[in-house]
Amino acid sequence: SWDITSDSLAAWLVGKLGANTLLLIKQTGAFFGSDTIDGLAVRGIVDAGFTAMLPDGVDFHLAGPKDAAEAGALLASGNLPGIRIAAPIRSARKAG
């Protein structure tokens, strides 16, 4: 199944490493600053398991082909290519 791909594995790894930022570089540019992670999953831009795997508080950025030309310079200067995608609003988790 394609419910879990390298997208979700990257989100899981961010949590294991304790990183605070995740940048995914995709083959499509069909995403916008107004997109949500859930919306990206519905459209197949990230896999279905991504939302559940991305830890709370991780700053998620998405880049595509249009970002390739400036990606090297941005990364070298400590900045990320692409756009920041808003984190999902999760309901409070039940204890126990």
CSV table of C-alpha atoms in Angstrom, one decimal:
chain,number,residue,atom,x,y,z
A,1,SER,CA,0.0,0.0,0.0
A,2,TRP,CA,1.1,3.6,-0.5
A,3,ASP,CA,-0.4,4.8,2.8
A,4,ILE,CA,3.1,5.1,4.1
A,5,THR,CA,5.9,6.3,1.9
A,6,SER,CA,9.2,8.2,2.3
A,7,ASP,CA,7.0,11.2,3.3
A,8,SER,CA,5.8,9.5,6.5
A,9,LEU,CA,9.2,7.9,7.1
A,10,ALA,CA,10.8,11.4,7.0
A,11,ALA,CA,8.2,12.7,9.5
A,12,TRP,CA,8.8,9.8,11.8
A,13,LEU,CA,12.6,10.3,11.6
A,14,VAL,CA,12.2,14.0,12.5
A,15,GLY,CA,10.5,12.9,15.7
A,16,LYS,CA,13.1,10.3,16.5
A,17,LEU,CA,16.0,12.8,15.9
A,18,GLY,CA,14.2,15.6,17.9
A,19,ALA,CA,14.5,17.9,14.9
A,20,ASN,CA,12.2,21.0,14.7
A,21,THR,CA,12.0,21.4,10.9
A,22,LEU,CA,11.1,19.1,8.0
A,23,LEU,CA,11.6,20.0,4.3
A,24,LEU,CA,10.1,17.7,1.7
A,25,ILE,CA,11.0,18.2,-1.9
A,26,LYS,CA,8.4,16.9,-4.2
A,27,GLN,CA,8.1,16.4,-8.0
A,28,THR,CA,5.0,18.5,-8.2
A,29,GLY,CA,4.5,22.2,-7.6
A,30,ALA,CA,0.7,21.8,-7.1
A,31,PHE,CA,0.7,23.2,-3.6
A,32,PHE,CA,0.1,26.6,-2.1
A,33,GLY,CA,0.7,28.5,1.1
A,34,SER,CA,-2.9,28.2,1.9
A,35,ASP,CA,-2.7,24.4,1.8
A,36,THR,CA,-3.1,22.3,5.0
A,37,ILE,CA,-1.3,19.0,5.6
A,38,ASP,CA,-4.6,17.2,5.6
A,39,GLY,CA,-5.5,18.8,2.2
A,40,LEU,CA,-2.1,17.7,0.8
A,41,ALA,CA,-2.8,14.1,1.9
A,42,VAL,CA,-6.3,14.2,0.3
A,43,ARG,CA,-4.8,15.3,-3.0
A,44,GLY,CA,-2.0,12.7,-2.8
A,45,ILE,CA,0.9,15.2,-2.5
A,46,VAL,CA,1.9,13.6,0.8
A,47,ASP,CA,0.9,10.1,1.8
A,48,ALA,CA,-2.1,9.2,4.0
A,49,GLY,CA,0.0,8.5,7.1
A,50,PHE,CA,1.9,11.7,7.0
A,51,THR,CA,-0.3,13.8,9.3
A,52,ALA,CA,-0.2,11.1,12.0
A,53,MET,CA,3.5,10.7,11.8
A,54,LEU,CA,4.5,14.4,11.8
A,55,PRO,CA,5.2,15.3,15.5
A,56,ASP,CA,3.5,18.3,17.0
A,57,GLY,CA,5.6,21.5,16.8
A,58,VAL,CA,7.6,20.5,13.8
A,59,ASP,CA,7.9,23.3,11.2
A,60,PHE,CA,7.0,21.7,7.9
A,61,HIS,CA,8.1,23.1,4.5
A,62,LEU,CA,7.3,21.9,1.0
A,63,ALA,CA,9.4,22.6,-2.1
A,64,GLY,CA,8.8,21.7,-5.7
A,65,PRO,CA,10.4,22.1,-9.2
A,66,LYS,CA,10.0,25.9,-9.2
A,67,ASP,CA,12.2,26.1,-6.1
A,68,ALA,CA,15.1,24.2,-7.5
A,69,ALA,CA,17.0,27.1,-9.0
A,70,GLU,CA,17.3,29.0,-5.7
A,71,ALA,CA,17.4,26.0,-3.3
A,72,GLY,CA,21.2,25.8,-3.1
A,73,ALA,CA,21.7,29.5,-2.3
A,74,LEU,CA,18.8,29.4,0.2
A,75,LEU,CA,20.1,26.4,2.0
A,76,ALA,CA,23.6,27.8,2.1
A,77,SER,CA,22.3,30.9,3.8
A,78,GLY,CA,20.4,28.9,6.4
A,79,ASN,CA,17.0,29.4,4.8
A,80,LEU,CA,14.6,26.9,3.3
A,81,PRO,CA,13.2,26.8,-0.2
A,82,GLY,CA,9.5,26.4,-0.8
A,83,ILE,CA,6.7,27.3,1.4
A,84,ARG,CA,5.7,26.7,5.0
A,85,ILE,CA,2.6,24.5,5.5
A,86,ALA,CA,0.4,25.1,8.5
A,87,ALA,CA,0.3,22.3,11.0
A,88,PRO,CA,-2.9,20.4,11.6
A,89,ILE,CA,-5.0,21.4,14.6
A,90,ARG,CA,-5.2,18.2,16.6
A,91,SER,CA,-7.7,17.5,19.3
A,92,ALA,CA,-6.5,17.0,22.9
A,93,ARG,CA,-5.3,13.5,23.5
A,94,LYS,CA,-6.9,11.5,26.2
A,95,ALA,CA,-4.7,10.3,29.0
A,96,GLY,CA,-4.4,6.7,29.8
